[in-house]
Amino acid sequence: MSYDRAITVFSPDGHLFQVEYAQEAVKKGSTAVGVRGKNIVVLGVEKKSAAMLQDDRTVRKICSLDDNVFMAFAGLTADARILINRARVECQSHRLTVEDPVTIEYITRYIASMKQRYTQSNGRRPFGISALIVGFDFDGTPNLYQTDPSGTYHAWKANAIGRSAKTVREFLEKHYKEEEMESDELVIKLAVRALLEVVQTGGKNIELATMKRGETMKILEPAEVENIVSIIEKEKEEAEKKKKATSTSTS
């Protein structure tokens, strides 16, 4: 029996192959990074080069779901569009019913539940996207969640999805320091440095969005991103010079 043909049938060794194939589609998507600071949340994505005559305003991997929550995704853009539209309607419905904005966990759970439903019924296929969902709850708590095509979700301090996510996650594990998360500038720098591990073309291929407590999402201008990248490169050069100086003095 071809276990990878039917979405609702487990293989003898306990695999749902269509869900695993959807996760492979995510690994082919653009890299996205999320970092949660004390007073700021940051999302950064690898921006694919747009065609010369294409309006790059329409090629977005970061989008707002409500005033207090936004997300980045890796995988199939068309699938993401459906999920984003449904999540936006749910955010507005929640506001209308409860008269409060959604909590980040609530909207993450809603998105994850929708993804899970598409893994358990015939005539459908799983959503081929993973998402990083960030924002502030109404009590001012910053949050970062990640969902995958199987419908699972987890809270993170920092995480990466998409192409070379493992490399970026290892970088974040190595360089994430709790005390540095109090500085907005250092949180933004960490997200950019993590992306630069896989983005070779510098700031022009990085899209960055931030949200501070009590404010709405802000997508940084390309010039601002380039400026952050140049500061990081200068710091790298200075650190290397210091290393060389100490190694020569000890030898």
mmCIF file of C-alpha atoms in Angstrom:
data_model
loop_
_atom_site.group_PDB
_atom_site.id
_atom_site.type_symbol
_atom_site.label_atom_id
_atom_site.label_comp_id
_atom_site.label_asym_id
_atom_site.label_seq_id
_atom_site.Cartn_x
_atom_site.Cartn_y
_atom_site.Cartn_z
ATOM 1 C CA MET A 1 0.000 0.000 0.000
ATOM 2 C CA SER A 2 1.262 3.505 -0.824
ATOM 3 C CA TYR A 3 1.093 5.133 2.598
ATOM 4 C CA ASP A 4 2.208 8.498 1.218
ATOM 5 C CA ARG A 5 -0.875 8.719 -1.050
ATOM 6 C CA ALA A 6 -3.477 8.943 1.716
ATOM 7 C CA ILE A 7 -3.236 11.687 4.294
ATOM 8 C CA THR A 8 -5.282 9.912 6.985
ATOM 9 C CA VAL A 9 -3.421 6.572 6.920
ATOM 10 C CA PHE A 10 -0.456 5.866 9.175
ATOM 11 C CA SER A 11 2.448 3.851 7.794
ATOM 12 C CA PRO A 12 3.339 0.684 9.791
ATOM 13 C CA ASP A 13 6.183 2.543 11.535
ATOM 14 C CA GLY A 14 3.874 5.389 12.661
ATOM 15 C CA HIS A 15 4.530 8.072 10.021
ATOM 16 C CA LEU A 16 2.051 10.386 8.313
ATOM 17 C CA PHE A 17 4.043 10.917 5.138
ATOM 18 C CA GLN A 18 1.985 13.802 3.727
ATOM 19 C CA VAL A 19 2.587 15.822 6.905
ATOM 20 C CA GLU A 20 6.312 15.075 6.699
ATOM 21 C CA TYR A 21 6.351 16.146 3.041
ATOM 22 C CA ALA A 22 4.674 19.425 4.071
ATOM 23 C CA GLN A 23 7.503 19.942 6.570
ATOM 24 C CA GLU A 24 9.980 19.434 3.715
ATOM 25 C CA ALA A 25 8.186 22.211 1.784
ATOM 26 C CA VAL A 26 8.784 24.491 4.794
ATOM 27 C CA LYS A 27 12.521 23.673 4.710
ATOM 28 C CA LYS A 28 12.648 24.954 1.123
ATOM 29 C CA GLY A 29 11.086 28.303 2.129
ATOM 30 C CA SER A 30 12.827 31.554 3.016
ATOM 31 C CA THR A 31 14.527 31.685 6.410
ATOM 32 C CA ALA A 32 12.610 33.505 9.147
ATOM 33 C CA VAL A 33 13.874 34.425 12.620
ATOM 34 C CA GLY A 34 11.983 35.554 15.711
ATOM 35 C CA VAL A 35 13.459 36.953 18.938
ATOM 36 C CA ARG A 36 11.557 37.886 22.095
ATOM 37 C CA GLY A 37 13.035 40.691 24.190
ATOM 38 C CA LYS A 38 11.814 42.189 27.460
ATOM 39 C CA ASN A 39 10.126 45.219 25.841
ATOM 40 C CA ILE A 40 10.286 44.328 22.134
ATOM 41 C CA VAL A 41 9.601 41.442 19.753
ATOM 42 C CA VAL A 42 11.446 41.155 16.441
ATOM 43 C CA LEU A 43 10.839 39.161 13.261
ATOM 44 C CA GLY A 44 13.337 39.007 10.406
ATOM 45 C CA VAL A 45 13.014 37.180 7.091
ATOM 46 C CA GLU A 46 15.256 36.453 4.145
ATOM 47 C CA LYS A 47 13.819 38.465 1.273
ATOM 48 C CA LYS A 48 14.001 36.799 -2.136
ATOM 49 C CA SER A 49 15.122 39.049 -4.978
ATOM 50 C CA ALA A 50 12.101 40.444 -6.834
ATOM 51 C CA ALA A 51 12.034 40.577 -10.643
ATOM 52 C CA MET A 52 13.038 43.927 -12.122
ATOM 53 C CA LEU A 53 9.477 44.911 -13.074
ATOM 54 C CA GLN A 54 7.809 43.355 -10.027
ATOM 55 C CA ASP A 55 6.392 45.547 -7.244
ATOM 56 C CA ASP A 56 8.186 44.154 -4.170
ATOM 57 C CA ARG A 57 5.430 45.582 -1.945
ATOM 58 C CA THR A 58 3.390 42.506 -2.924
ATOM 59 C CA VAL A 59 6.146 40.063 -1.904
ATOM 60 C CA ARG A 60 5.799 40.089 1.877
ATOM 61 C CA LYS A 61 6.679 37.329 4.339
ATOM 62 C CA ILE A 62 5.761 39.373 7.438
ATOM 63 C CA CYS A 63 2.191 40.487 8.039
ATOM 64 C CA SER A 64 0.030 41.919 10.796
ATOM 65 C CA LEU A 65 -2.891 39.874 12.169
ATOM 66 C CA ASP A 66 -4.123 42.530 14.626
ATOM 67 C CA ASP A 67 -2.764 45.655 16.339
ATOM 68 C CA ASN A 68 -0.923 43.549 18.941
ATOM 69 C CA VAL A 69 0.144 40.483 16.926
ATOM 70 C CA PHE A 70 2.050 39.796 13.706
ATOM 71 C CA MET A 71 3.639 36.779 12.051
ATOM 72 C CA ALA A 72 6.285 35.600 9.597
ATOM 73 C CA PHE A 73 6.069 32.357 7.638
ATOM 74 C CA ALA A 74 8.200 29.919 5.669
ATOM 75 C CA GLY A 75 6.763 27.665 2.979
ATOM 76 C CA LEU A 76 3.984 28.072 0.415
ATOM 77 C CA THR A 77 2.852 31.697 0.185
ATOM 78 C CA ALA A 78 -0.606 30.802 -1.196
ATOM 79 C CA ASP A 79 -1.264 28.532 1.805
ATOM 80 C CA ALA A 80 -0.098 31.286 4.146
ATOM 81 C CA ARG A 81 -2.528 33.768 2.592
ATOM 82 C CA ILE A 82 -5.512 31.540 3.468
ATOM 83 C CA LEU A 83 -4.304 31.076 7.059
ATOM 84 C CA ILE A 84 -3.591 34.800 7.506
ATOM 85 C CA ASN A 85 -7.051 35.824 6.264
ATOM 86 C CA ARG A 86 -8.784 33.347 8.576
ATOM 87 C CA ALA A 87 -6.633 34.406 11.530
ATOM 88 C CA ARG A 88 -7.461 38.075 10.900
ATOM 89 C CA VAL A 89 -11.192 37.308 10.874
ATOM 90 C CA GLU A 90 -10.795 35.377 14.155
ATOM 91 C CA CYS A 91 -8.936 38.338 15.720
ATOM 92 C CA GLN A 92 -11.774 40.695 14.795
ATOM 93 C CA SER A 93 -14.427 38.213 15.915
ATOM 94 C CA HIS A 94 -12.669 37.886 19.289
ATOM 95 C CA ARG A 95 -12.586 41.687 19.682
ATOM 96 C CA LEU A 96 -16.289 41.909 18.872
ATOM 97 C CA THR A 97 -17.257 39.145 21.295
ATOM 98 C CA VAL A 98 -14.886 39.715 24.226
ATOM 99 C CA GLU A 99 -14.056 43.414 23.669
ATOM 100 C CA ASP A 100 -10.362 42.600 24.180
ATOM 101 C CA PRO A 101 -7.603 41.834 21.670
ATOM 102 C CA VAL A 102 -6.579 38.189 21.313
ATOM 103 C CA THR A 103 -3.743 36.815 23.412
ATOM 104 C CA ILE A 104 -0.824 35.541 21.328
ATOM 105 C CA GLU A 105 -1.368 31.982 22.562
ATOM 106 C CA TYR A 106 -5.079 32.107 21.641
ATOM 107 C CA ILE A 107 -4.458 33.043 17.994
ATOM 108 C CA THR A 108 -1.524 30.596 17.776
ATOM 109 C CA ARG A 109 -3.767 27.805 19.076
ATOM 110 C CA TYR A 110 -6.443 28.805 16.534
ATOM 111 C CA ILE A 111 -3.932 28.623 13.638
ATOM 112 C CA ALA A 112 -2.453 25.331 14.928
ATOM 113 C CA SER A 113 -5.950 23.794 15.303
ATOM 114 C CA MET A 114 -6.800 24.734 11.718
ATOM 115 C CA LYS A 115 -3.578 23.143 10.481
ATOM 116 C CA GLN A 116 -4.291 19.982 12.499
ATOM 117 C CA ARG A 117 -7.787 19.634 10.992
ATOM 118 C CA TYR A 118 -6.201 19.502 7.540
ATOM 119 C CA THR A 119 -4.114 16.453 8.583
ATOM 120 C CA GLN A 120 -7.111 14.358 9.668
ATOM 121 C CA SER A 121 -9.676 14.436 6.861
ATOM 122 C CA ASN A 122 -9.779 13.064 3.326
ATOM 123 C CA GLY A 123 -9.784 15.241 0.229
ATOM 124 C CA ARG A 124 -7.442 17.847 1.768
ATOM 125 C CA ARG A 125 -3.722 18.260 2.136
ATOM 126 C CA PRO A 126 -1.763 19.800 5.030
ATOM 127 C CA PHE A 127 -0.816 23.493 4.950
ATOM 128 C CA GLY A 128 2.759 23.687 3.680
ATOM 129 C CA ILE A 129 3.852 26.446 6.062
ATOM 130 C CA SER A 130 5.428 27.026 9.455
ATOM 131 C CA ALA A 131 4.794 30.335 11.201
ATOM 132 C CA LEU A 132 6.474 32.470 13.838
ATOM 133 C CA ILE A 133 3.789 34.440 15.700
ATOM 134 C CA VAL A 134 4.826 37.323 17.963
ATOM 135 C CA GLY A 135 3.260 40.185 19.869
ATOM 136 C CA PHE A 136 2.137 41.477 23.241
ATOM 137 C CA ASP A 137 -0.799 40.317 25.344
ATOM 138 C CA PHE A 138 -3.083 43.024 26.786
ATOM 139 C CA ASP A 139 -1.148 42.821 30.108
ATOM 140 C CA GLY A 140 2.067 43.769 28.234
ATOM 141 C CA THR A 141 3.680 40.304 28.198
ATOM 142 C CA PRO A 142 5.823 39.670 25.076
ATOM 143 C CA ASN A 143 5.366 36.300 23.344
ATOM 144 C CA LEU A 144 6.888 34.266 20.522
ATOM 145 C CA TYR A 145 5.241 31.084 19.259
ATOM 146 C CA GLN A 146 6.026 28.715 16.419
ATOM 147 C CA THR A 147 3.580 26.411 14.596
ATOM 148 C CA ASP A 148 4.334 23.692 12.062
ATOM 149 C CA PRO A 149 2.272 21.820 9.401
ATOM 150 C CA SER A 150 1.291 19.025 11.825
ATOM 151 C CA GLY A 151 -0.614 21.498 14.018
ATOM 152 C CA THR A 152 1.768 21.530 16.991
ATOM 153 C CA TYR A 153 2.837 24.812 18.572
ATOM 154 C CA HIS A 154 5.437 25.856 21.148
ATOM 155 C CA ALA A 155 6.539 29.040 22.902
ATOM 156 C CA TRP A 156 10.140 30.162 22.323
ATOM 157 C CA LYS A 157 12.582 32.857 23.443
ATOM 158 C CA ALA A 158 14.156 32.826 19.964
ATOM 159 C CA ASN A 159 13.681 30.512 17.002
ATOM 160 C CA ALA A 160 14.110 30.083 13.240
ATOM 161 C CA ILE A 161 12.123 28.342 10.477
ATOM 162 C CA GLY A 162 12.677 27.707 6.773
ATOM 163 C CA ARG A 163 15.896 27.134 4.851
ATOM 164 C CA SER A 164 18.927 26.370 7.078
ATOM 165 C CA ALA A 165 16.766 26.799 10.208
ATOM 166 C CA LYS A 166 18.999 24.350 12.106
ATOM 167 C CA THR A 167 22.116 26.491 11.481
ATOM 168 C CA VAL A 168 20.337 29.672 12.565
ATOM 169 C CA ARG A 169 18.822 27.996 15.650
ATOM 170 C CA GLU A 170 22.288 26.794 16.721
ATOM 171 C CA PHE A 171 23.588 30.363 16.327
ATOM 172 C CA LEU A 172 20.715 31.688 18.468
ATOM 173 C CA GLU A 173 21.330 29.045 21.164
ATOM 174 C CA LYS A 174 24.990 30.045 21.285
ATOM 175 C CA HIS A 175 24.471 33.835 21.343
ATOM 176 C CA TYR A 176 21.154 34.322 23.182
ATOM 177 C CA LYS A 177 21.863 35.949 26.555
ATOM 178 C CA GLU A 178 19.005 36.685 28.960
ATOM 179 C CA GLU A 179 20.560 39.933 30.256
ATOM 180 C CA GLU A 180 20.935 41.345 26.706
ATOM 181 C CA MET A 181 17.192 40.954 26.065
ATOM 182 C CA GLU A 182 16.528 44.092 28.133
ATOM 183 C CA SER A 183 18.116 46.219 25.380
ATOM 184 C CA ASP A 184 15.896 46.757 22.315
ATOM 185 C CA GLU A 185 18.963 47.444 20.170
ATOM 186 C CA LEU A 186 20.663 44.168 21.134
ATOM 187 C CA VAL A 187 17.479 42.161 20.449
ATOM 188 C CA ILE A 188 17.287 43.615 16.909
ATOM 189 C CA LYS A 189 21.012 43.001 16.382
ATOM 190 C CA LEU A 190 20.692 39.354 17.453
ATOM 191 C CA ALA A 191 17.892 38.748 14.906
ATOM 192 C CA VAL A 192 19.937 40.366 12.099
ATOM 193 C CA ARG A 193 23.157 38.538 13.064
ATOM 194 C CA ALA A 194 21.264 35.227 13.037
ATOM 195 C CA LEU A 195 19.887 35.940 9.540
ATOM 196 C CA LEU A 196 23.322 36.953 8.263
ATOM 197 C CA GLU A 197 24.455 33.365 8.978
ATOM 198 C CA VAL A 198 22.478 32.267 5.904
ATOM 199 C CA VAL A 199 21.866 35.494 3.926
ATOM 200 C CA GLN A 200 25.060 36.196 2.008
ATOM 201 C CA THR A 201 23.965 39.379 0.241
ATOM 202 C CA GLY A 202 23.747 41.611 3.333
ATOM 203 C CA GLY A 203 20.977 43.993 4.364
ATOM 204 C CA LYS A 204 19.280 44.393 0.972
ATOM 205 C CA ASN A 205 17.859 40.860 1.253
ATOM 206 C CA ILE A 206 16.619 41.158 4.836
ATOM 207 C CA GLU A 207 13.151 42.300 5.867
ATOM 208 C CA LEU A 208 12.788 43.270 9.515
ATOM 209 C CA ALA A 209 9.727 44.080 11.639
ATOM 210 C CA THR A 210 9.608 45.132 15.285
ATOM 211 C CA MET A 211 6.916 45.775 17.869
ATOM 212 C CA LYS A 212 7.503 47.586 21.147
ATOM 213 C CA ARG A 213 5.189 47.380 24.138
ATOM 214 C CA GLY A 214 2.145 49.603 23.591
ATOM 215 C CA GLU A 215 2.982 50.238 19.924
ATOM 216 C CA THR A 216 1.954 48.653 16.616
ATOM 217 C CA MET A 217 4.171 46.702 14.217
ATOM 218 C CA LYS A 218 6.841 48.679 12.388
ATOM 219 C CA ILE A 219 8.556 47.351 9.264
ATOM 220 C CA LEU A 220 12.035 48.851 9.060
ATOM 221 C CA GLU A 221 13.051 50.715 5.907
ATOM 222 C CA PRO A 222 15.813 49.068 3.789
ATOM 223 C CA ALA A 223 18.197 51.934 4.710
ATOM 224 C CA GLU A 224 17.646 51.237 8.444
ATOM 225 C CA VAL A 225 18.370 47.523 7.944
ATOM 226 C CA GLU A 226 21.526 48.342 5.936
ATOM 227 C CA ASN A 227 22.643 50.624 8.758
ATOM 228 C CA ILE A 228 22.222 47.828 11.361
ATOM 229 C CA VAL A 229 24.128 45.389 9.110
ATOM 230 C CA SER A 230 27.030 47.854 8.653
ATOM 231 C CA ILE A 231 27.248 48.367 12.469
ATOM 232 C CA ILE A 232 27.354 44.570 12.976
ATOM 233 C CA GLU A 233 30.086 44.200 10.337
ATOM 234 C CA LYS A 234 32.159 46.949 11.983
ATOM 235 C CA GLU A 235 31.820 45.243 15.369
ATOM 236 C CA LYS A 236 32.926 41.943 13.771
ATOM 237 C CA GLU A 237 36.029 43.581 12.276
ATOM 238 C CA GLU A 238 36.936 45.205 15.605
ATOM 239 C CA ALA A 239 36.512 41.890 17.449
ATOM 240 C CA GLU A 240 38.786 40.143 14.921
ATOM 241 C CA LYS A 241 41.428 42.878 15.297
ATOM 242 C CA LYS A 242 41.342 42.470 19.081
ATOM 243 C CA LYS A 243 41.694 38.697 18.696
ATOM 244 C CA LYS A 244 44.734 39.099 16.448
ATOM 245 C CA ALA A 245 46.282 41.640 18.828
ATOM 246 C CA THR A 246 45.860 39.349 21.865
ATOM 247 C CA SER A 247 47.178 36.283 19.969
ATOM 248 C CA THR A 248 50.312 38.172 18.819
ATOM 249 C CA SER A 249 50.946 39.552 22.318
ATOM 250 C CA THR A 250 50.687 36.101 23.916
ATOM 251 C CA SER A 251 52.955 34.526 21.269
#
